[in-house]
Short mmCIF file of C-alpha atoms in Angstrom, two decimals:
data_model
loop_
_atom_site.label_atom_id
_atom_site.label_comp_id
_atom_site.label_asym_id
_atom_site.label_seq_id
_atom_site.Cartn_x
_atom_site.Cartn_y
_atom_site.Cartn_z
CA MET A 1 -93.62 146.37 -30.39
CA SER A 2 -95.29 144.65 -32.69
CA SER A 3 -94.52 141.07 -33.66
CA LYS A 4 -96.42 141.28 -36.85
CA PRO A 5 -93.61 140.61 -40.03
CA PHE A 6 -93.04 143.53 -42.18
CA ASP A 7 -93.85 142.83 -45.83
CA GLY A 8 -93.16 146.15 -47.49
CA SER A 9 -96.71 147.70 -47.21
CA GLN A 10 -96.37 149.70 -44.06
CA THR A 11 -93.96 151.80 -44.79
CA THR A 12 -92.79 152.20 -48.75
CA GLY A 13 -88.27 152.61 -49.77
CA MET A 14 -87.38 151.20 -46.51
CA ALA A 15 -85.75 147.35 -46.54
CA ARG A 16 -87.37 144.33 -46.20
CA ARG A 17 -86.58 143.38 -42.27
CA VAL A 18 -85.78 139.96 -42.24
CA PRO A 19 -87.49 137.85 -39.28
CA GLU A 20 -85.76 135.82 -37.08
CA SER A 21 -88.44 133.38 -35.85
CA LEU A 22 -88.46 129.97 -38.06
CA THR A 23 -92.15 130.19 -37.33
CA HIS A 24 -92.48 133.58 -39.50
CA ARG A 25 -90.37 132.27 -41.98
CA ALA A 26 -92.74 129.01 -42.27
CA ALA A 27 -95.91 131.45 -42.65
CA ASN A 28 -94.27 133.82 -44.63
CA PRO A 29 -91.85 131.82 -47.06
CA CYS A 30 -90.63 134.86 -49.75
CA LEU A 31 -89.36 136.48 -46.28
CA LEU A 32 -85.24 135.96 -46.30
CA THR A 33 -83.24 134.60 -43.12
CA ARG A 34 -80.52 137.33 -42.57
CA ARG A 35 -77.90 134.86 -44.06
CA GLU A 36 -80.28 134.43 -46.94
CA MET A 37 -80.13 138.68 -47.25
CA LEU A 38 -76.78 139.05 -46.57
CA CYS A 39 -75.34 136.32 -49.26
CA ARG A 40 -77.65 137.26 -52.21
CA ALA A 41 -76.13 141.28 -51.31
CA ALA A 42 -72.72 140.10 -51.05
CA ASN A 43 -73.74 138.03 -54.92
CA GLY A 44 -75.15 141.35 -55.89
CA PHE A 45 -72.04 143.14 -55.79
CA GLY A 46 -70.42 140.48 -56.69
CA GLY A 47 -71.76 140.71 -60.00
CA LEU A 48 -71.01 144.12 -60.09
CA ALA A 49 -67.49 143.69 -59.76
CA LEU A 50 -67.90 140.34 -62.47
CA VAL A 51 -68.84 142.85 -64.90
CA ASP A 52 -66.62 145.07 -64.43
CA MET A 53 -63.81 142.94 -64.41
CA MET A 54 -65.25 141.09 -67.66
CA ALA A 55 -65.56 144.74 -69.29
CA ARG A 56 -61.24 145.29 -68.74
CA GLU A 57 -60.85 142.14 -69.39
CA ALA A 58 -62.77 142.39 -73.25
CA SER A 59 -60.70 145.21 -73.03
CA ALA A 60 -57.51 144.88 -71.60
CA ALA A 61 -56.10 141.76 -74.14
CA VAL A 62 -53.99 144.52 -75.66
CA LYS A 63 -53.23 147.13 -73.76
CA ALA A 64 -52.00 150.97 -74.71
CA PRO A 65 -48.07 151.36 -73.77
CA HIS A 66 -47.03 154.09 -72.31
CA TYR A 67 -46.24 155.47 -75.13
CA PRO A 68 -44.90 154.14 -79.65
CA ALA A 69 -42.85 151.83 -78.46
CA LYS A 70 -40.33 150.06 -80.68
CA ALA A 71 -40.31 146.47 -79.17
CA LYS A 72 -43.21 144.31 -79.24
CA SER A 73 -42.08 140.89 -77.72
CA VAL A 74 -38.92 139.57 -75.80
CA ILE A 75 -37.21 136.04 -76.59
CA PHE A 76 -35.23 135.32 -73.52
CA LEU A 77 -32.11 133.13 -74.54
CA PHE A 78 -31.43 132.50 -70.53
CA MET A 79 -27.85 130.56 -69.95
CA ASP A 80 -28.54 128.92 -66.91
CA GLY A 81 -25.41 128.81 -64.70
CA GLY A 82 -23.51 131.80 -65.66
CA PRO A 83 -20.86 131.87 -68.97
CA ALA A 84 -17.58 133.22 -68.14
CA GLN A 85 -17.49 136.81 -69.45
CA MET A 86 -13.49 136.02 -70.49
CA ASP A 87 -14.57 132.89 -72.38
CA THR A 88 -17.65 134.06 -74.98
CA PHE A 89 -17.16 138.26 -75.10
CA ASP A 90 -15.16 140.10 -73.04
CA PRO A 91 -11.65 138.90 -74.01
CA LYS A 92 -8.68 139.84 -71.41
CA PRO A 93 -5.25 139.54 -72.84
CA ARG A 94 -3.74 140.15 -69.20
CA LEU A 95 -5.05 137.00 -67.69
CA THR A 96 -3.28 134.77 -71.02
CA ARG A 97 -0.05 136.82 -70.25
CA ASP A 98 -0.65 135.87 -66.30
CA ASN A 99 -1.56 132.83 -66.28
CA GLY A 100 -0.78 130.88 -63.16
CA GLN A 101 0.37 133.74 -61.18
CA LYS A 102 -1.30 135.34 -58.17
CA LEU A 103 -3.90 138.03 -58.44
CA PRO A 104 -2.50 141.37 -57.29
CA PHE A 105 -5.43 142.28 -55.50
CA GLN A 106 -8.00 140.71 -52.46
CA PRO A 107 -11.19 138.89 -54.93
CA PRO A 108 -14.42 139.67 -52.84
CA THR A 109 -15.88 136.62 -51.50
CA THR A 110 -18.55 135.04 -53.83
CA VAL A 111 -19.99 131.47 -53.32
CA PHE A 112 -16.02 129.17 -53.10
CA ASN A 113 -13.65 131.42 -53.68
CA ILE A 114 -11.09 128.92 -52.91
CA SER A 115 -7.93 130.16 -55.37
CA ASP A 116 -6.24 133.47 -56.20
CA LYS A 117 -4.48 131.91 -59.25
CA ILE A 118 -5.55 133.33 -62.60
CA TYR A 119 -6.56 131.40 -64.99
CA GLY A 120 -5.93 132.44 -68.84
CA SER A 121 -8.86 131.81 -70.98
CA PRO A 122 -8.24 128.38 -72.63
CA PHE A 123 -10.23 129.76 -75.64
CA SER A 124 -8.85 132.14 -78.70
CA PHE A 125 -10.73 135.16 -79.61
CA LYS A 126 -11.62 136.78 -83.00
CA GLN A 127 -13.01 140.04 -84.58
CA TYR A 128 -16.06 140.06 -86.55
CA GLY A 129 -18.27 142.12 -88.83
CA GLN A 130 -18.02 145.94 -89.05
CA SER A 131 -17.78 146.52 -85.92
CA GLY A 132 -15.17 144.41 -85.10
CA ALA A 133 -16.56 142.72 -82.11
CA TRP A 134 -13.83 140.28 -80.86
CA VAL A 135 -15.90 137.04 -79.90
CA SER A 136 -14.56 133.45 -78.51
CA GLU A 137 -14.06 131.10 -80.68
CA LEU A 138 -16.86 128.81 -78.86
CA PHE A 139 -19.59 131.11 -81.14
CA PRO A 140 -18.61 131.48 -84.72
CA ASN A 141 -22.21 131.55 -85.79
CA VAL A 142 -22.63 134.13 -83.70
CA GLY A 143 -19.80 135.77 -84.54
CA GLY A 144 -21.15 136.63 -87.70
CA CYS A 145 -24.46 138.39 -86.22
CA VAL A 146 -22.58 140.78 -84.33
CA ASP A 147 -23.83 144.04 -86.42
CA ASP A 148 -27.07 143.63 -85.19
CA MET A 149 -25.95 143.19 -81.66
CA CYS A 150 -25.69 145.53 -78.36
CA ILE A 151 -22.74 143.34 -76.62
CA VAL A 152 -22.91 144.89 -72.96
CA ARG A 153 -19.73 144.34 -70.95
CA SER A 154 -20.47 145.84 -67.68
CA MET A 155 -23.37 144.27 -66.65
CA VAL A 156 -23.47 144.56 -62.27
CA ALA A 157 -26.10 141.84 -60.27
CA ASP A 158 -26.31 141.88 -56.66
CA HIS A 159 -26.06 138.15 -55.57
CA SER A 160 -23.76 135.31 -56.30
CA GLU A 161 -25.58 132.20 -55.08
CA HIS A 162 -27.84 130.78 -58.24
CA THR A 163 -30.98 130.76 -56.58
CA ALA A 164 -31.18 134.22 -55.98
CA ALA A 165 -29.45 135.35 -58.07
CA ASN A 166 -32.11 133.66 -61.21
CA TYR A 167 -34.41 135.14 -59.14
CA PHE A 168 -33.33 138.54 -59.53
CA VAL A 169 -32.40 138.24 -62.69
CA HIS A 170 -35.77 137.44 -63.57
CA SER A 171 -37.88 139.63 -61.19
CA GLY A 172 -35.57 141.70 -59.81
CA SER A 173 -35.64 140.54 -56.27
CA GLY A 174 -33.38 138.02 -54.82
CA PHE A 175 -36.37 136.57 -53.19
CA GLN A 176 -38.84 134.13 -54.12
CA GLY A 177 -42.62 135.22 -54.77
CA ARG A 178 -41.99 138.20 -57.10
CA PRO A 179 -43.09 138.34 -60.52
CA SER A 180 -41.23 137.75 -63.55
CA MET A 181 -40.33 140.34 -65.85
CA GLY A 182 -42.40 138.21 -68.24
CA ALA A 183 -45.66 138.52 -65.98
CA TRP A 184 -44.85 142.37 -65.85
CA LEU A 185 -44.97 142.40 -69.61
CA ASN A 186 -48.18 140.51 -70.21
CA TYR A 187 -49.84 142.23 -66.74
CA GLY A 188 -48.34 145.95 -68.60
CA LEU A 189 -49.15 145.69 -72.25
CA GLY A 190 -51.58 142.34 -72.52
CA SER A 191 -51.19 139.30 -74.64
CA ALA A 192 -51.20 140.00 -78.51
CA SER A 193 -51.83 136.04 -79.06
CA GLU A 194 -55.65 135.13 -78.98
CA ASN A 195 -54.67 131.16 -78.90
CA LEU A 196 -51.17 130.99 -76.42
CA PRO A 197 -50.46 132.30 -72.85
CA GLY A 198 -49.06 135.66 -73.05
CA PHE A 199 -45.48 134.31 -71.13
CA ILE A 200 -43.79 130.90 -72.44
CA VAL A 201 -41.50 129.16 -71.28
CA LEU A 202 -39.70 126.55 -73.92
CA ASP A 203 -38.09 123.38 -71.28
CA ASN A 204 -34.79 121.64 -72.75
CA GLY A 205 -34.32 119.77 -69.65
CA LEU A 206 -32.85 121.82 -66.81
CA ILE A 207 -35.17 123.98 -64.59
CA PRO A 208 -33.00 126.39 -62.97
CA PRO A 209 -32.13 126.49 -59.25
CA GLY A 210 -35.51 128.23 -57.77
CA GLY A 211 -37.47 126.68 -59.36
CA LEU A 212 -40.60 127.42 -61.54
CA ASP A 213 -41.00 130.83 -59.34
CA CYS A 214 -38.56 132.24 -61.66
CA PHE A 215 -41.44 132.13 -64.08
CA GLY A 216 -44.29 132.82 -61.13
CA SER A 217 -46.83 135.52 -61.54
CA GLY A 218 -45.99 136.40 -57.89
CA PHE A 219 -48.53 139.08 -56.61
CA LEU A 220 -50.02 139.34 -59.79
CA PRO A 221 -53.13 137.19 -61.01
CA ALA A 222 -52.36 133.97 -61.93
CA SER A 223 -53.09 134.18 -65.05
CA TYR A 224 -49.67 136.29 -65.91
CA GLN A 225 -47.09 133.37 -65.02
CA GLY A 226 -45.20 131.88 -67.57
CA THR A 227 -46.53 128.11 -69.21
CA VAL A 228 -43.74 125.88 -68.97
CA PHE A 229 -43.45 124.00 -72.47
CA ARG A 230 -41.60 120.49 -71.74
CA ARG A 231 -39.65 118.95 -74.50
CA GLY A 232 -41.34 115.76 -76.27
CA GLU A 233 -44.23 115.24 -78.72
CA HIS A 234 -47.17 116.94 -76.24
CA PRO A 235 -45.34 119.70 -73.90
CA ILE A 236 -48.29 120.68 -72.03
CA ALA A 237 -49.35 117.96 -69.35
CA ASP A 238 -53.40 117.09 -70.01
CA LEU A 239 -53.69 119.29 -73.04
CA GLU A 240 -54.66 116.01 -75.05
CA PRO A 241 -58.09 116.30 -76.69
CA ARG A 242 -60.92 114.07 -75.13
CA GLY A 243 -63.39 113.74 -77.84
CA THR A 244 -63.97 116.35 -80.65
CA ALA A 245 -64.29 120.28 -80.96
CA GLN A 246 -68.08 119.87 -80.14
CA GLN A 247 -68.24 117.71 -76.92
CA GLN A 248 -65.08 119.65 -76.06
CA ARG A 249 -66.88 122.57 -76.46
CA ALA A 250 -69.82 121.76 -75.10
CA LYS A 251 -68.23 120.76 -72.46
CA LEU A 252 -67.19 124.07 -71.56
CA ASN A 253 -70.53 125.52 -72.17
CA LEU A 254 -71.55 123.32 -69.42
CA LEU A 255 -68.85 124.37 -67.12
CA GLY A 256 -69.93 128.04 -67.30
CA LYS A 257 -72.99 127.69 -66.66
CA LEU A 258 -72.24 125.42 -63.79
CA ASN A 259 -69.41 128.17 -62.72
CA GLN A 260 -72.25 131.17 -62.70
CA GLY A 261 -74.44 129.48 -61.08
CA VAL A 262 -71.56 129.16 -58.12
CA LEU A 263 -71.23 132.65 -58.68
CA GLU A 264 -75.27 133.91 -58.43
CA ARG A 265 -75.08 131.48 -55.23
CA PHE A 266 -71.42 132.71 -53.62
CA GLY A 267 -69.42 135.49 -55.06
CA GLN A 268 -66.61 133.88 -55.56
CA VAL A 269 -66.02 136.18 -58.30
CA SER A 270 -61.95 136.51 -58.60
CA GLU A 271 -61.86 132.36 -58.76
CA ILE A 272 -64.46 131.46 -60.62
CA GLU A 273 -63.43 134.29 -63.44
CA GLY A 274 -60.09 132.79 -63.77
CA THR A 275 -61.32 129.16 -63.71
CA ILE A 276 -63.37 130.09 -66.53
CA SER A 277 -60.07 132.17 -68.47
CA ASN A 278 -58.47 128.93 -68.28
CA TYR A 279 -60.48 126.20 -69.30
CA GLU A 280 -61.62 128.99 -72.61
CA LEU A 281 -57.45 128.67 -73.12
CA ALA A 282 -56.99 125.79 -72.85
CA PHE A 283 -59.50 124.76 -75.41
CA LYS A 284 -57.84 127.02 -77.69
CA MET A 285 -54.34 125.97 -77.65
CA GLN A 286 -55.78 122.34 -78.13
CA SER A 287 -56.04 123.06 -81.44
CA GLU A 288 -52.73 125.64 -82.01
CA VAL A 289 -50.28 123.59 -80.28
CA PRO A 290 -49.94 121.27 -82.68
CA GLY A 291 -49.54 123.16 -84.98
CA LEU A 292 -46.75 125.49 -83.97
CA LEU A 293 -44.85 122.06 -83.33
CA ASP A 294 -45.66 120.87 -86.66
CA PHE A 295 -42.25 122.07 -88.55
CA ALA A 296 -44.19 120.44 -92.31
CA ASN A 297 -44.37 123.35 -93.77
CA GLU A 298 -40.17 124.68 -92.76
CA SER A 299 -38.12 124.45 -96.05
CA ASP A 300 -35.21 122.65 -95.35
CA ALA A 301 -32.83 125.80 -95.43
CA THR A 302 -34.49 126.66 -92.68
CA LYS A 303 -34.29 123.68 -90.75
CA GLU A 304 -30.61 123.59 -91.64
CA LEU A 305 -30.45 127.23 -90.25
CA TYR A 306 -31.24 126.02 -87.40
CA GLY A 307 -29.59 122.91 -87.05
CA ILE A 308 -32.35 120.98 -86.53
CA ASP A 309 -31.30 117.70 -87.91
CA GLU A 310 -27.95 117.75 -86.28
CA GLU A 311 -27.47 116.13 -82.90
CA MET A 312 -25.43 118.67 -81.18
CA THR A 313 -27.99 121.38 -82.11
CA SER A 314 -31.41 119.98 -82.86
CA GLU A 315 -32.66 120.68 -79.50
CA PHE A 316 -32.08 124.27 -78.82
CA GLY A 317 -32.48 124.74 -82.57
CA ARG A 318 -36.74 123.45 -82.66
CA SER A 319 -36.78 125.77 -79.71
CA CYS A 320 -35.34 128.74 -81.19
CA LEU A 321 -37.99 127.48 -84.32
CA ILE A 322 -40.34 127.48 -81.87
CA ALA A 323 -39.64 131.45 -80.45
CA ARG A 324 -39.55 132.41 -83.89
CA ARG A 325 -43.51 130.87 -83.93
CA LEU A 326 -44.56 132.32 -81.34
CA VAL A 327 -43.10 135.88 -81.87
CA GLU A 328 -45.55 135.70 -85.48
CA ARG A 329 -48.60 134.43 -83.22
CA GLY A 330 -48.31 137.19 -80.88
CA VAL A 331 -46.81 136.01 -77.82
CA ARG A 332 -45.28 138.51 -75.62
CA PHE A 333 -42.33 136.85 -73.78
CA ILE A 334 -40.62 133.75 -74.40
CA GLU A 335 -37.92 132.36 -72.45
CA LEU A 336 -35.63 129.39 -73.41
CA LEU A 337 -33.56 127.38 -70.41
CA THR A 338 -30.70 125.80 -71.61
CA PRO A 339 -30.72 122.15 -73.60
CA GLN A 340 -29.53 119.31 -70.87
CA ARG A 341 -26.45 117.71 -71.91
CA LYS A 342 -25.08 114.42 -69.65
CA GLY A 343 -22.99 115.24 -67.29
CA LEU A 344 -23.15 118.69 -67.81
CA ASP A 345 -24.35 120.99 -64.70
CA ARG A 346 -25.41 124.06 -67.32
CA TRP A 347 -23.07 126.94 -67.99
CA ASP A 348 -21.93 126.54 -63.91
CA GLN A 349 -18.94 125.61 -64.27
CA HIS A 350 -16.41 125.13 -61.30
CA SER A 351 -14.29 122.14 -63.35
CA GLY A 352 -13.67 120.79 -66.50
CA LEU A 353 -14.74 124.78 -68.07
CA THR A 354 -12.80 123.67 -71.32
CA GLU A 355 -15.25 120.80 -71.58
CA GLY A 356 -18.48 122.12 -70.96
CA HIS A 357 -18.52 125.09 -72.12
CA ARG A 358 -17.35 124.10 -75.56
CA ILE A 359 -20.35 121.60 -75.19
CA ASN A 360 -22.68 124.08 -74.01
CA ALA A 361 -21.66 126.97 -76.97
CA LYS A 362 -21.88 123.69 -79.56
CA SER A 363 -25.66 123.28 -78.64
CA THR A 364 -26.59 126.77 -78.76
CA ASP A 365 -24.00 128.18 -80.76
CA LYS A 366 -25.64 127.76 -84.37
CA PRO A 367 -29.45 127.47 -83.46
CA ILE A 368 -29.37 131.20 -81.85
CA ALA A 369 -27.46 132.80 -85.04
CA GLY A 370 -30.24 131.21 -86.71
CA LEU A 371 -32.52 132.68 -85.10
CA LEU A 372 -31.41 136.06 -85.52
CA LYS A 373 -30.84 135.54 -88.96
CA ASP A 374 -34.25 134.12 -89.45
CA LEU A 375 -36.18 137.31 -87.66
CA LYS A 376 -34.16 139.78 -89.58
CA ALA A 377 -34.90 137.73 -93.05
CA ARG A 378 -38.91 137.86 -92.10
CA GLY A 379 -38.54 141.77 -91.22
CA LEU A 380 -39.20 140.49 -87.18
CA LEU A 381 -35.64 141.40 -85.45
CA LYS A 382 -36.89 145.12 -85.63
CA ASP A 383 -40.16 144.92 -82.55
CA THR A 384 -38.48 142.15 -81.42
CA ILE A 385 -35.45 141.82 -78.16
CA VAL A 386 -33.45 138.80 -78.52
CA LEU A 387 -31.74 138.56 -74.74
CA TRP A 388 -28.75 136.46 -73.87
CA GLY A 389 -27.30 135.96 -70.95
CA GLY A 390 -27.08 134.22 -67.64
CA GLU A 391 -27.68 135.00 -64.13
CA PHE A 392 -24.05 136.46 -63.52
CA GLY A 393 -20.24 135.98 -65.08
CA ARG A 394 -17.39 134.03 -63.21
CA THR A 395 -13.97 135.21 -62.04
CA PRO A 396 -10.29 135.15 -63.41
CA CYS A 397 -9.22 132.79 -60.82
CA ALA A 398 -9.41 129.38 -61.50
CA GLN A 399 -10.92 126.33 -59.25
CA ILE A 400 -8.64 123.57 -59.61
CA SER A 401 -9.99 119.81 -58.53
CA GLU A 402 -8.49 117.85 -56.19
CA GLY A 403 -4.69 116.27 -57.04
CA GLY A 404 -4.58 119.48 -59.06
CA ASP A 405 -5.35 118.06 -62.30
CA THR A 406 -5.21 121.38 -64.73
CA SER A 407 -7.58 119.73 -67.03
CA LYS A 408 -10.55 119.98 -64.40
CA THR A 409 -9.56 123.72 -63.77
CA GLY A 410 -13.00 125.48 -63.29
CA ARG A 411 -14.60 129.13 -62.48
CA ASP A 412 -16.53 131.11 -59.32
CA HIS A 413 -19.37 133.14 -59.66
CA ASN A 414 -18.70 136.55 -60.47
CA PRO A 415 -21.76 139.47 -60.46
CA PHE A 416 -19.14 142.25 -60.07
CA GLY A 417 -19.06 142.16 -63.78
CA PHE A 418 -20.31 140.42 -66.76
CA THR A 419 -21.87 139.93 -70.28
CA MET A 420 -25.32 140.11 -71.54
CA TRP A 421 -25.91 141.22 -75.07
CA ALA A 422 -29.29 142.13 -76.99
CA ALA A 423 -30.51 142.54 -80.70
CA GLY A 424 -32.38 143.78 -82.21
CA GLY A 425 -36.08 145.28 -81.18
CA GLY A 426 -34.51 149.48 -80.48
CA PHE A 427 -31.32 148.54 -79.32
CA LYS A 428 -28.27 149.82 -80.70
CA PRO A 429 -26.85 147.45 -83.45
CA GLY A 430 -22.87 146.93 -83.74
CA ILE A 431 -21.56 148.18 -80.53
CA GLN A 432 -19.65 147.16 -77.48
CA TYR A 433 -21.03 148.91 -74.45
CA GLY A 434 -18.96 149.15 -70.91
CA ALA A 435 -15.52 147.21 -69.85
CA THR A 436 -14.31 145.53 -67.28
CA ASP A 437 -11.24 145.80 -65.81
CA GLU A 438 -8.43 144.19 -67.13
CA PHE A 439 -9.02 141.05 -65.32
CA GLY A 440 -12.57 140.94 -65.99
CA TYR A 441 -13.31 140.82 -62.49
CA TYR A 442 -15.12 144.68 -61.93
CA ALA A 443 -17.03 146.24 -64.17
CA VAL A 444 -15.63 149.70 -64.48
CA GLU A 445 -16.93 151.95 -67.61
CA ASN A 446 -20.61 152.56 -67.76
CA LYS A 447 -21.88 149.74 -65.48
CA VAL A 448 -25.31 148.55 -66.03
CA HIS A 449 -27.43 147.06 -63.22
CA MET A 450 -29.70 144.71 -63.83
CA HIS A 451 -32.71 146.93 -63.03
CA ASP A 452 -31.27 149.32 -66.09
CA LEU A 453 -31.49 147.05 -67.90
CA HIS A 454 -35.33 145.76 -66.86
CA ALA A 455 -35.74 149.74 -67.35
CA THR A 456 -34.41 149.85 -70.92
CA MET A 457 -36.14 146.87 -71.74
CA LEU A 458 -39.76 148.17 -70.41
CA HIS A 459 -38.86 152.13 -72.32
CA LEU A 460 -38.30 149.73 -75.30
CA LEU A 461 -41.75 147.90 -75.09
CA GLY A 462 -43.13 151.48 -74.81
CA ILE A 463 -43.81 150.63 -71.14
CA ASP A 464 -42.75 153.43 -68.38
CA HIS A 465 -41.08 151.56 -65.48
CA LEU A 466 -42.01 154.30 -63.27
CA ARG A 467 -45.45 154.32 -63.95
CA LEU A 468 -45.49 149.69 -64.13
CA THR A 469 -46.92 149.24 -60.49
CA TYR A 470 -49.17 147.16 -58.80
CA ARG A 471 -50.47 147.20 -55.20
CA TYR A 472 -49.79 144.78 -52.63
CA SER A 473 -48.43 144.73 -49.00
CA GLY A 474 -49.31 148.24 -48.59
CA ARG A 475 -47.72 149.50 -51.34
CA ASP A 476 -47.41 150.14 -54.96
CA MET A 477 -45.00 147.22 -56.63
CA ARG A 478 -42.34 147.68 -59.56
CA LEU A 479 -40.01 145.42 -61.35
CA THR A 480 -37.40 147.91 -61.13
CA ASP A 481 -37.92 148.59 -57.18
CA VAL A 482 -36.99 151.59 -56.19
CA TYR A 483 -34.48 151.77 -58.83
CA GLY A 484 -33.34 151.51 -62.41
CA ASN A 485 -32.32 154.10 -65.11
CA ILE A 486 -32.82 154.22 -68.84
CA VAL A 487 -29.18 153.26 -70.94
CA LYS A 488 -30.05 155.81 -73.60
CA GLU A 489 -26.89 155.27 -75.27
CA ILE A 490 -27.82 151.63 -76.32
CA LEU A 491 -31.00 152.76 -77.77
CA ALA A 492 -30.91 153.01 -81.53
#
């Protein structure tokens, strides 16, 4: 067999043979080594993949829902730690009557479960609105909004420990590494904002147990994960402009050319494409974020509505006002975290519940009511879901501190029956749905599992939870796993 290099003249329509000898390579500089041929071929397919990905990215900035949606965005007011349902929105006179007595049944094991003594609520309740919903004295301002709220008193979840429960309420799984519902929503519908991420978390000083994975994208592309806005003048690290806008644009153009060169040489399509996208978004955010945080154009009446100028409510009030502004800018999912208060462990009052719940409620009551009223006045509540709640509720039993100081009494974790409420976005207003038993321990009427709530929210956003899937680890994954039913009775 001849060792003469194949130069294409012998037979047409055949691939060029790559010589193995460096001598042939030197004599024929236009020829390719086997490694170069494979690399270029890979880059060729990578280029095709890049074109396809960029086309899909351009066409999927806003994706069509499965059916007409009633809601466009979500504001999740996450009460980290677990507010006690019998002290907030689910009054239990039996607890007051039997305060200090032994619970007449064997309680389930939760986390500490150190007492079987009944603890009556230290707070009074009153009825509000035309719906006549009972609300604790902790929420006098939110109480005035009950006719816009759908109060679900029969929530159930699968975990009684904070970290797993936080993963569960956010991702539908108690395991780390699954996509948060904010990530799923942006994956399903795309971003409606050109200059801001589609999923933003407003940190008020306390990241929940489980950490940033509560807002992660899991196995979805990283671009869908939550972007955390920290407290202070500069909410995002390293976002401050370096030089003029023209200089920034020139840097990005140069970076784009360099990245394109890497794509052509090595074919690392997904990583480089994601990097380019992130740099472009960061550049846009440099001009958008300062205006977002500037309240100069907000009226004094609006600032008063949110309690921005009051010490107890200023921090959460700012976050609620920012949430409204984010909705106006097309952000899909906004989550507000519990404000940090000295000496308090979120809503997780295993001791000192009276003081702890009172302070936490005082910090959030006026801002939340202000948010609901402001969204409604601007016509935004009809297509914005506002969701309030924690990862679970609390027990009717008392946790008494060492020494028996009843002023330090608290409650344990309870995922078996608790309260969450939603307003706007297609939820039926002015109703109380479901019920717990007379002690507030178990949901006994119209149970709503967390998977059901997720399925119902996706439904209102125009998404069929059975069809919102992502192929991973050999199966089609979804937010509701293999569960979830739409709760039609709470839909408007």
